[in-house]
Amino acid sequence: MKKFINAVDSLLDESILGFAKAHADIIQLQSEPTFVRRKEPTRNGKVVLISGGGSGHEPLHTGFVGQGMLDAACPGQIFTSPTPDQMLAAAQAVENGGGVLFIVKNYAGDVMNFEIAGEMLECNNASVLIDDDVSLPKDHSTGRRGVAGTLIVEKIVGAAAENGADLATCKSLGDKVNQATASMGVALSSCTVPALGKPTFDLAADEMEMGVGIHGERGRETMKLASATEIVEHIAQQIDDELKPQQGQQALLHVNGFGGTPLLELHLLYDLAAQYWEKRGINICRSLVGNYTTSLDMAGASITLTLLDEEMLKLWDAPVNTASLRWGC
Amino acid sequence: MKKFINAVDSLLDESILGFAKAHADIIQLQSEPTFVRRKEPTRNGKVVLISGGGSGHEPLHTGFVGQGMLDAACPGQIFTSPTPDQMLAAAQAVENGGGVLFIVKNYAGDVMNFEIAGEMLECNNASVLIDDDVSLPKDHSTGRRGVAGTLIVEKIVGAAAENGADLATCKSLGDKVNQATASMGVALSSCTVPALGKPTFDLAADEMEMGVGIHGERGRETMKLASATEIVEHIAQQIDDELKPQQGQQALLHVNGFGGTPLLELHLLYDLAAQYWEKRGINICRSLVGNYTTSLDMAGASITLTLLDEEMLKLWDAPVNTASLRWGC
């Protein structure tokens, strides 16, 4: 295993110290238990948005803490849910009379721990469950996974909370954005989890893993490596089956890299995906291309489409000032 | 070779189409010859900044075209200089009475082609040569290479040009920032150039390439893989030998990923590098961490330090609105 680390056990602590140092103008790091919060105190009565999940997906979620997006984020161990005491401490630190909205990716550990934190928390709270990954069937035993669509919910609901929307409104908006969002990923390599020290699965030189998640698990199907156009069409069809976009519909297209794939290839995928939907009369009016929801060093990418109404579009465009998403501020 | 492409020959064209589509609010793409320019016309009398170089280093340089930074960028073939006609066309398209400043990384092809373009151009023009890579000795036959420090020159001089500085002032500021900047990189893997289809060099599982460039070439030395702390100290000492920073000096610390290394590791390197200089009394007052000057899919990172005076600090902080660097706008 080749990584820039001192020791497997200290990797996360050293990395988050660097993150906090590099972005001390926006966030502050709390320890015992660990969470990242906005530097500025919460405005009285504002709904606070808190997310979290296993580490290894950076910049998700810590890179999205700041004005117009999350109020706090709780990083777990690599690919492991954060604990309820992290979520509770984060909520208590930033809540200021408006209640707490947890943004939770649909994984058993995350769901259970955020639920426990919500029960322990002595203020109004609610959760939005993200399950945008269409590579699993809708009736899968544990439901569909939350993947790259998560940041889109965080951005849009974060803007609404900033504008003064109440908890019930933020919760129903979050559910609506999640419903309007579908994602699917493909890997060209596995990732290497530091504690394991070797790739979590093997792919032959002419194979790819279609419908892959973000935790180094196998995907839906191992397929022969195909052209970028064939890959995009395969994924886009799954997304269309789910969202059934109508002609003239406005949409946000997000091409996300998993960590080991360069921007050159992500932009190529973006072009092909935009072409696919434009040919079908969809108005791709907003874009996001880059490494945002990663899986350590995995080579691969996911495509996410969010169908936008006018309210969602306006909230997407609203100012945001975080380590990894920034405009209008 | 596993990449998201349709064909080696069409990769660059398809990728830049995607880039232009995804950032149509900021830039426009011109073809025959290819260059990227700001969407808005140049303000009368403003010095225009133009850079360019081989592709494969994205987001450098196209991702830095926009308000407060470059006016145009010319992408060449992968790891190959753009041609003088690209540079000439870009200059003629954006020049508006203030003259042209070329920002040129020190590689023989780039230097020659920008020189030809400058001679053909019928308006005031000058060049800043970037040679921040301290892994080669100062008296190396072709001089030192221009690497990740390039974007720092582009940002600071871009802000000065936006503020109305004239060509001679921009040129001397660019030279000053280049002098105040030193970089060195280390690779854990080679990159794979699409036309070659295999890694350009091999490293054993316990080896790293120290003092590596950004074109898939071998570095200064193949070394045994070391801890992150040892790697950072090795690089930081080379940078100190060059810049000789004084106690209390303000500096910008830039940890750059080469394309295949996740943010988790880059933040860890940032923490260690910040500690190194803070212990020596250097005031690391600005940071930049991420994949900015890449070498396709190479796993690795570089560390850049720029010593800042008050003017440079103010210009670094000035508003910028490009695809890959954005604040204050």
XYZ file of C-alpha atoms in Angstrom:
658
model
C 0.000 0.000 0.000
C 1.388 3.369 -1.054
C -0.133 6.304 0.730
C 1.082 9.526 2.313
C 0.636 8.500 5.950
C 2.627 8.137 9.132
C 0.553 5.332 10.629
C -2.819 3.814 9.786
C -4.120 4.660 13.260
C -3.237 8.352 13.122
C -4.211 9.039 9.493
C -7.654 10.490 10.181
C -6.595 12.681 13.090
C -3.633 14.115 11.191
C -5.702 14.672 8.068
C -8.508 16.508 9.835
C -5.996 18.711 11.621
C -4.666 19.726 8.225
C -8.184 20.319 6.934
C -9.006 22.523 9.932
C -5.744 24.471 9.588
C -6.211 25.030 5.871
C -9.767 26.311 6.331
C -9.586 28.092 9.673
C -11.332 31.115 8.124
C -14.540 29.074 7.664
C -14.672 26.178 10.119
C -13.496 25.066 13.515
C -12.624 21.565 14.635
C -13.928 20.212 17.951
C -12.505 17.108 19.559
C -13.671 14.476 22.061
C -15.931 13.806 20.323
C -14.785 14.957 16.881
C -16.888 17.206 14.691
C -16.413 20.181 12.390
C -18.623 23.254 12.774
C -18.934 26.675 11.218
C -16.659 29.248 12.776
C -19.510 31.729 13.227
C -22.234 31.035 15.822
C -25.692 30.082 14.519
C -28.118 32.941 13.924
C -30.950 32.831 16.458
C -33.812 30.642 15.243
C -32.033 29.283 12.125
C -32.538 25.582 11.391
C -29.154 23.871 11.618
C -28.120 21.210 9.101
C -25.874 18.429 10.325
C -24.494 15.576 8.293
C -21.819 12.983 8.760
C -20.694 9.562 7.705
C -17.619 7.439 7.335
C -14.394 9.156 6.327
C -12.768 8.383 2.979
C -15.333 10.383 0.964
C -13.653 13.802 1.272
C -14.602 16.557 0.680
C -18.009 15.107 1.713
C -19.117 16.125 4.414
C -16.601 18.346 6.238
C -15.777 20.262 3.051
C -19.406 21.411 2.874
C -19.606 23.066 6.287
C -20.041 26.825 6.011
C -22.393 29.602 5.082
C -25.280 28.407 2.915
C -24.690 24.699 3.468
C -23.999 22.550 6.565
C -23.688 23.893 10.116
C -21.685 20.888 11.292
C -20.381 17.529 10.069
C -19.327 14.408 11.964
C -16.616 12.272 10.367
C -16.502 8.598 11.363
C -13.619 6.200 10.935
C -12.932 5.219 7.319
C -16.130 3.840 5.762
C -17.654 3.583 9.272
C -20.539 5.563 10.718
C -19.789 8.321 13.203
C -21.131 7.644 16.708
C -24.296 9.121 18.255
C -22.232 11.120 20.757
C -20.498 12.947 17.893
C -23.862 13.832 16.347
C -25.307 14.847 19.711
C -22.322 17.046 20.579
C -22.419 18.696 17.145
C -26.153 19.374 17.448
C -25.836 20.806 20.955
C -22.959 23.020 19.855
C -24.694 24.664 16.897
C -28.449 24.504 17.669
C -29.896 27.907 18.509
C -33.661 27.635 18.744
C -34.511 26.620 15.178
C -34.152 22.859 15.530
C -31.846 20.338 13.862
C -32.105 18.663 10.477
C -29.894 15.605 10.053
C -28.910 14.723 6.470
C -28.331 10.966 6.542
C -27.026 8.716 3.776
C -28.928 5.437 3.757
C -26.513 2.981 5.384
C -27.604 0.878 8.353
C -24.990 2.251 10.768
C -25.554 5.898 9.832
C -29.335 5.521 10.027
C -29.226 3.839 13.431
C -26.743 6.275 14.952
C -28.481 9.420 13.713
C -31.754 7.955 15.038
C -30.233 7.440 18.494
C -28.805 10.976 18.439
C -32.196 12.368 17.442
C -33.874 10.567 20.324
C -31.307 11.827 22.834
C -31.484 15.388 21.568
C -33.761 17.621 23.619
C -34.814 19.937 20.818
C -36.873 19.718 17.648
C -35.159 17.555 15.100
C -35.867 15.664 11.900
C -33.934 13.666 9.313
C -33.723 13.531 5.558
C -32.665 10.117 4.290
C -30.652 10.150 1.063
C -31.023 7.130 -1.233
C -30.134 8.394 -4.706
C -28.135 5.369 -5.937
C -30.249 3.684 -8.623
C -27.819 0.814 -9.123
C -29.790 -1.130 -6.521
C -33.479 -1.963 -7.070
C -36.030 0.140 -5.198
C -37.132 -2.859 -3.119
C -33.590 -3.838 -2.048
C -33.667 -5.253 1.513
C -31.807 -2.295 3.073
C -33.008 0.230 0.508
C -30.865 2.170 -1.897
C -27.592 3.805 -0.875
C -26.963 7.509 -0.476
C -24.150 8.667 -2.766
C -23.157 11.795 -4.714
C -26.659 13.277 -4.652
C -26.170 13.984 -0.951
C -24.289 17.232 -1.510
C -27.075 18.509 -3.754
C -29.573 18.065 -0.914
C -27.113 19.714 1.483
C -26.640 22.713 -0.833
C -30.301 23.330 -1.641
C -31.660 22.784 1.876
C -28.701 24.712 3.310
C -29.721 27.747 1.255
C -33.346 27.422 2.393
C -32.274 27.275 6.051
C -30.090 30.335 5.499
C -33.150 32.147 4.101
C -35.124 31.364 7.265
C -37.172 28.303 6.250
C -38.465 26.398 9.311
C -37.655 22.797 10.207
C -40.734 21.234 8.592
C -40.120 23.165 5.374
C -36.421 22.170 5.288
C -37.323 18.529 5.927
C -39.926 18.385 3.153
C -37.627 20.251 0.741
C -34.841 17.766 1.508
C -37.145 14.848 0.768
C -38.233 16.521 -2.460
C -34.656 17.086 -3.668
C -33.751 13.497 -2.802
C -36.760 12.253 -4.808
C -35.715 14.412 -7.765
C -32.144 13.049 -7.707
C -30.690 9.834 -9.118
C -27.069 8.671 -9.307
C -25.051 5.739 -10.543
C -21.317 5.010 -10.431
C -18.737 2.939 -12.254
C -15.265 1.968 -11.067
C -12.146 1.216 -13.088
C -10.280 0.123 -9.954
C -11.008 -0.692 -6.346
C -9.870 1.575 -3.557
C -7.330 0.564 -0.921
C -8.596 0.909 2.642
C -5.547 1.793 4.789
C -6.327 -0.726 7.537
C -6.587 -3.511 4.950
C -3.575 -2.417 2.902
C -4.716 -3.898 -0.405
C -7.519 -3.329 -2.923
C -10.897 -4.533 -1.634
C -11.705 -6.224 -4.935
C -9.824 -7.102 -8.094
C -10.683 -6.146 -11.628
C -8.966 -7.510 -14.722
C -7.287 -5.069 -17.108
C -10.334 -5.169 -19.407
C -13.034 -5.017 -16.728
C -15.018 -2.325 -14.947
C -17.394 -2.486 -12.009
C -20.795 -1.030 -12.888
C -23.218 0.255 -10.258
C -20.505 0.557 -7.666
C -20.949 2.146 -4.229
C -18.536 4.377 -2.346
C -17.229 1.937 0.265
C -14.984 -0.308 -1.786
C -17.731 -2.884 -2.132
C -18.398 -4.696 -5.408
C -21.011 -3.096 -7.649
C -24.032 -4.461 -9.441
C -22.112 -6.123 -12.225
C -18.571 -6.664 -13.449
C -18.593 -5.760 -17.124
C -16.110 -5.589 -19.970
C -14.528 -2.151 -20.191
C -16.554 -0.089 -22.663
C -16.201 3.249 -24.416
C -17.037 6.384 -22.464
C -20.137 6.876 -24.629
C -21.402 3.359 -23.872
C -20.726 3.815 -20.153
C -22.569 7.140 -20.033
C -25.552 5.741 -21.953
C -25.780 2.724 -19.664
C -25.824 4.919 -16.561
C -28.065 7.610 -18.024
C -30.699 5.030 -18.975
C -30.863 3.793 -15.369
C -31.279 7.385 -14.198
C -33.992 8.035 -16.788
C -35.875 4.887 -15.732
C -35.988 6.323 -12.235
C -36.612 10.038 -12.794
C -38.536 9.916 -16.079
C -37.581 13.481 -17.008
C -39.950 15.374 -19.311
C -39.000 17.426 -22.381
C -38.103 20.992 -21.427
C -37.383 20.036 -17.797
C -34.500 21.894 -16.147
C -31.806 19.767 -14.540
C -28.497 19.891 -12.689
C -25.900 17.437 -14.019
C -23.191 16.395 -11.570
C -20.237 14.279 -12.723
C -18.353 13.141 -9.638
C -14.910 11.574 -9.498
C -14.171 8.849 -6.955
C -10.670 10.113 -6.169
C -8.304 8.523 -8.685
C -9.759 9.794 -11.960
C -8.456 13.065 -13.427
C -10.568 16.075 -14.346
C -9.706 15.517 -18.020
C -11.796 12.328 -18.025
C -14.552 13.776 -15.827
C -15.077 16.641 -18.270
C -15.260 14.159 -21.130
C -17.959 12.212 -19.257
C -19.776 15.489 -18.566
C -19.843 16.325 -22.272
C -21.273 12.925 -23.184
C -23.874 12.976 -20.413
C -24.964 16.517 -21.285
C -25.306 15.453 -24.926
C -27.385 12.424 -23.905
C -29.958 14.500 -22.056
C -29.915 17.500 -24.390
C -30.809 15.145 -27.260
C -33.860 14.139 -25.210
C -34.969 17.721 -24.691
C -33.735 18.094 -21.114
C -32.325 21.526 -20.294
C -29.048 20.932 -18.461
C -28.938 24.385 -16.888
C -26.488 23.764 -14.038
C -23.310 21.677 -13.724
C -20.887 20.372 -11.155
C -17.791 18.413 -12.225
C -15.043 17.200 -9.899
C -14.098 14.992 -6.967
C -16.810 15.680 -4.387
C -17.979 12.294 -3.069
C -14.950 10.086 -3.225
C -14.017 6.574 -2.244
C -10.393 7.036 -1.184
C -8.217 6.484 -4.263
C -10.723 4.569 -6.388
C -10.553 5.277 -10.121
C -14.072 5.822 -11.305
C -16.910 8.277 -11.555
C -20.601 8.684 -10.947
C -23.265 10.617 -12.784
C -26.056 12.366 -10.881
C -29.072 14.127 -12.336
C -31.350 16.364 -10.253
C -34.563 17.654 -11.816
C -34.927 21.286 -10.739
C -37.999 23.410 -10.203
C -37.628 27.202 -9.986
C -37.308 27.186 -6.179
C -34.582 24.504 -6.203
C -32.713 26.322 -8.976
C -32.730 29.575 -7.010
C -31.528 27.812 -3.869
C -28.757 26.011 -5.799
C -27.568 29.419 -7.073
C -27.676 31.040 -3.625
C -24.336 32.047 -2.045
C -22.252 29.278 -0.480
C -18.913 29.551 1.293
C -17.414 26.196 2.257
C -13.988 24.635 1.771
C -15.046 22.782 -1.373
C -18.101 24.567 -2.780
C -17.985 28.324 -3.022
C -19.796 30.943 -5.025
C -21.603 34.237 -4.590
C -19.870 34.977 -1.265
C -4.958 1.222 -19.875
C -8.220 2.018 -18.119
C -9.579 5.460 -18.791
C -12.932 7.013 -19.551
C -12.345 7.733 -23.223
C -13.813 6.950 -26.617
C -10.568 7.153 -28.567
C -7.094 8.434 -27.771
C -7.301 10.870 -30.684
C -10.558 12.490 -29.604
C -9.940 12.598 -25.839
C -8.782 16.212 -25.643
C -11.458 17.618 -27.935
C -14.250 15.813 -26.090
C -12.874 16.803 -22.714
C -12.549 20.480 -23.512
C -16.082 20.515 -24.917
C -17.264 19.214 -21.553
C -15.188 21.804 -19.719
C -16.624 24.603 -21.842
C -20.198 23.341 -21.395
C -19.816 22.988 -17.628
C -18.422 26.511 -17.256
C -20.262 28.420 -19.968
C -21.095 31.143 -17.430
C -17.387 32.079 -17.146
C -15.493 31.065 -20.283
C -15.896 30.470 -23.981
C -14.076 27.968 -26.144
C -12.629 29.007 -29.510
C -11.517 26.511 -32.095
C -9.145 26.423 -35.067
C -6.904 27.164 -33.301
C -8.084 26.067 -29.857
C -8.034 28.388 -26.876
C -10.234 29.253 -23.910
C -11.039 32.888 -23.132
C -13.139 34.791 -20.643
C -16.746 35.163 -21.702
C -16.710 38.926 -21.085
C -14.693 41.204 -23.387
C -11.501 42.781 -21.986
C -11.890 46.150 -20.316
C -10.253 48.867 -22.393
C -6.559 49.243 -21.486
C -6.370 46.243 -19.131
C -3.229 44.091 -19.400
C -4.279 40.617 -20.528
C -2.712 37.502 -19.017
C -2.348 34.489 -21.251
C -0.931 31.132 -20.286
C -0.891 27.680 -21.780
C 0.974 24.446 -21.884
C 0.515 20.776 -22.529
C -2.788 19.200 -21.504
C -2.892 16.600 -18.735
C -2.363 19.150 -15.934
C -6.023 20.139 -15.475
C -7.328 22.373 -14.028
C -4.105 24.257 -14.981
C -4.463 26.445 -17.117
C -7.993 26.506 -18.549
C -9.537 26.212 -15.082
C -7.917 29.524 -14.127
C -9.420 31.654 -16.884
C -11.844 34.225 -15.520
C -12.193 37.433 -13.552
C -9.095 38.172 -11.468
C -6.850 35.595 -13.105
C -6.133 34.621 -16.740
C -7.767 36.227 -19.770
C -7.076 33.225 -21.996
C -5.349 29.846 -21.945
C -4.017 27.674 -24.750
C -4.069 23.904 -24.176
C -1.606 21.816 -26.169
C -1.718 18.093 -26.820
C -1.005 15.970 -23.748
C 2.345 17.008 -22.259
C 3.103 18.950 -25.458
C 3.414 22.687 -25.907
C 0.584 24.556 -27.595
C 1.532 26.107 -30.943
C 2.382 29.767 -31.599
C -0.782 30.199 -33.691
C -2.913 29.281 -30.657
C -1.110 31.852 -28.525
C -1.308 34.484 -31.246
C -5.021 33.918 -31.831
C -5.732 34.045 -28.089
C -3.753 37.276 -27.706
C -5.443 38.926 -30.680
C -8.868 37.904 -29.382
C -8.516 39.352 -25.886
C -5.978 42.208 -26.205
C -7.600 45.618 -25.866
C -4.906 48.253 -25.677
C -3.149 47.253 -22.450
C -0.672 44.753 -23.898
C -0.179 41.025 -23.319
C 1.643 39.218 -20.535
C 2.453 35.578 -21.265
C 2.896 33.300 -18.236
C 5.241 30.562 -19.435
C 6.350 27.433 -17.606
C 10.024 26.768 -18.263
C 9.983 23.921 -20.804
C 11.868 24.256 -24.069
C 8.801 23.881 -26.323
C 6.651 26.317 -24.341
C 9.434 28.888 -24.150
C 10.154 28.713 -27.878
C 6.525 28.859 -28.961
C 5.556 31.732 -26.676
C 8.650 33.584 -27.937
C 7.564 33.123 -31.560
C 4.033 34.271 -30.687
C 5.417 37.337 -28.911
C 7.499 38.241 -31.960
C 4.523 37.853 -34.308
C 2.208 39.844 -32.083
C 1.853 43.476 -33.119
C 1.235 44.899 -29.680
C 3.177 45.374 -26.463
C 3.935 42.062 -24.864
C 6.178 40.499 -22.257
C 6.668 37.109 -20.607
C 7.096 35.817 -17.089
C 9.047 32.566 -16.984
C 8.073 30.202 -14.157
C 10.826 27.956 -12.789
C 9.742 27.113 -9.233
C 10.782 23.428 -9.171
C 13.760 23.166 -6.815
C 14.297 19.468 -7.458
C 16.701 20.430 -10.241
C 19.857 22.452 -9.485
C 19.783 26.150 -10.379
C 22.430 25.664 -13.058
C 20.640 22.769 -14.785
C 21.258 22.926 -18.556
C 17.658 23.850 -19.437
C 16.965 25.575 -16.127
C 14.407 24.559 -13.569
C 10.898 23.475 -14.497
C 7.715 25.440 -13.908
C 5.281 23.459 -11.756
C 2.579 24.142 -9.148
C 3.821 27.633 -8.330
C 2.520 28.754 -11.722
C -1.039 29.244 -10.519
C 0.183 31.458 -7.674
C 1.830 33.785 -10.183
C -1.323 33.689 -12.315
C -3.539 34.559 -9.326
C -1.444 37.389 -7.921
C -0.573 39.027 -11.242
C -4.160 38.471 -12.428
C -5.421 40.536 -9.507
C -2.900 43.294 -10.222
C -3.973 43.440 -13.872
C -7.612 43.605 -12.767
C -6.700 46.561 -10.548
C -5.205 48.420 -13.514
C -1.465 47.720 -13.161
C 0.400 48.327 -16.432
C 2.386 45.752 -18.415
C 5.797 46.573 -16.922
C 4.369 46.422 -13.396
C 2.634 43.084 -14.059
C 5.814 41.665 -15.585
C 8.015 42.679 -12.652
C 5.410 41.501 -10.127
C 5.262 38.127 -11.892
C 9.039 37.792 -11.735
C 8.956 38.706 -8.051
C 6.301 36.111 -7.189
C 8.206 33.474 -9.155
C 11.379 34.333 -7.207
C 9.475 34.069 -3.923
C 8.075 30.640 -4.805
C 9.610 27.176 -4.554
C 8.054 23.763 -5.162
C 9.023 20.108 -5.067
C 7.020 16.969 -5.837
C 7.036 13.274 -5.028
C 5.259 10.476 -6.875
C 3.965 7.152 -5.574
C 3.113 5.993 -9.083
C 3.737 7.046 -12.647
C 0.949 8.396 -14.808
C -0.332 6.665 -17.929
C -0.192 8.812 -21.056
C -3.164 7.748 -23.230
C -1.161 7.513 -26.463
C 1.372 5.233 -24.750
C -1.189 3.148 -22.874
C 1.091 2.120 -20.009
C 2.886 3.817 -17.102
C 5.854 5.894 -18.237
C 8.050 4.506 -15.464
C 7.831 1.681 -12.950
C 8.171 1.914 -9.192
C 8.384 -1.066 -6.862
C 5.788 -1.431 -4.118
C 8.190 0.086 -1.579
C 9.559 2.905 -3.739
C 8.712 6.524 -4.417
C 10.064 8.988 -6.963
C 11.395 12.131 -5.291
C 11.742 15.432 -7.122
C 9.374 14.378 -9.850
C 8.071 16.660 -12.603
C 4.587 16.807 -14.083
C 5.163 15.077 -17.419
C 5.530 11.469 -16.392
C 9.297 11.759 -16.442
C 11.495 10.212 -13.743
C 12.367 12.489 -10.829
C 15.609 13.332 -9.112
C 15.885 10.112 -7.176
C 14.059 6.828 -6.631
C 13.887 6.384 -2.859
C 12.456 3.871 -0.419
C 8.907 4.794 0.550
C 9.084 6.868 3.740
C 6.636 8.180 6.309
C 4.661 11.303 5.450
C 6.662 13.260 8.018
C 9.974 12.212 6.475
C 8.732 13.051 2.983
C 7.531 16.497 4.036
C 10.791 17.270 5.837
C 12.865 16.195 2.850
C 10.898 18.474 0.524
C 10.622 21.373 2.971
C 14.397 21.424 3.467
C 14.953 21.793 -0.280
C 12.459 24.654 -0.336
C 14.125 26.317 2.658
C 17.548 26.026 1.003
C 16.141 28.001 -1.897
C 13.906 30.599 -0.243
C 15.709 31.010 3.095
C 12.566 32.255 4.849
C 13.055 34.532 7.870
C 11.307 34.231 11.243
C 7.978 36.045 11.231
C 7.748 35.973 7.440
C 4.248 35.477 6.008
C 3.789 32.641 3.541
C 1.253 30.824 1.401
C 1.476 27.032 1.639
C 0.113 25.091 -1.327
C -0.185 21.298 -1.201
C -1.003 20.090 -4.687
C -2.220 16.632 -5.691
C -1.027 15.122 -8.978
C -4.397 13.563 -9.820
C -4.511 10.134 -8.177
C -4.034 11.072 -4.511
C -7.117 11.734 -2.360
C -7.788 14.894 -0.372
C -7.491 12.893 2.853
C -3.750 12.435 2.230
C -3.231 15.960 0.883
C -4.677 17.428 4.082
C -2.366 15.227 6.131
C 0.623 16.514 4.141
C -0.635 20.068 4.641
C -0.734 19.594 8.411
C 2.824 18.261 8.495
C 4.183 20.975 6.205
C 2.432 23.729 8.174
C 3.915 22.291 11.383
C 7.382 22.206 9.830
C 7.367 25.900 8.980
C 5.430 27.083 12.029
C 8.120 25.463 14.200
C 10.642 27.627 12.355
C 8.694 30.819 13.008
C 7.143 31.154 9.543
C 3.590 32.501 9.569
C 1.596 30.258 7.243
C -1.201 32.749 6.703
C -2.754 31.390 3.507
C -3.390 27.861 2.225
C -4.393 25.997 -0.896
C -4.910 22.220 -0.830
C -6.168 20.105 -3.715
C -5.562 18.883 -7.257
C -4.553 22.021 -9.165
C -1.460 21.134 -11.228
C -1.880 17.493 -12.083
C -0.051 14.910 -14.120
C -2.980 12.861 -15.465
C -3.645 10.056 -12.966
C -0.294 10.095 -11.167
C -0.447 9.361 -7.437
C 1.677 11.943 -5.708
C 1.816 15.460 -4.420
C 3.919 18.584 -4.416
C 4.530 21.217 -1.797
C 4.884 24.877 -2.750
C 5.805 27.768 -0.494
C 5.442 31.402 -1.544
C 6.855 34.123 0.700
C 4.309 36.936 0.750
C 4.748 40.660 1.228
C 1.690 42.790 2.024
C 1.008 43.624 -1.618
C 1.149 39.967 -2.699
C -1.096 38.944 0.201
C -3.706 41.533 -0.732
C -3.617 40.448 -4.384
C -3.913 36.761 -3.408
C -7.034 37.635 -1.396
C -8.583 39.710 -4.194
C -11.757 38.353 -5.837
C -11.342 35.554 -8.364
C -13.986 33.788 -10.408
C -12.673 30.869 -12.457
C -13.768 27.262 -12.868
C -11.324 25.999 -10.245
C -10.402 28.943 -8.021
C -13.200 31.129 -6.771
C -13.639 33.515 -3.895
C -14.874 36.994 -3.164
C -17.031 37.155 -6.325
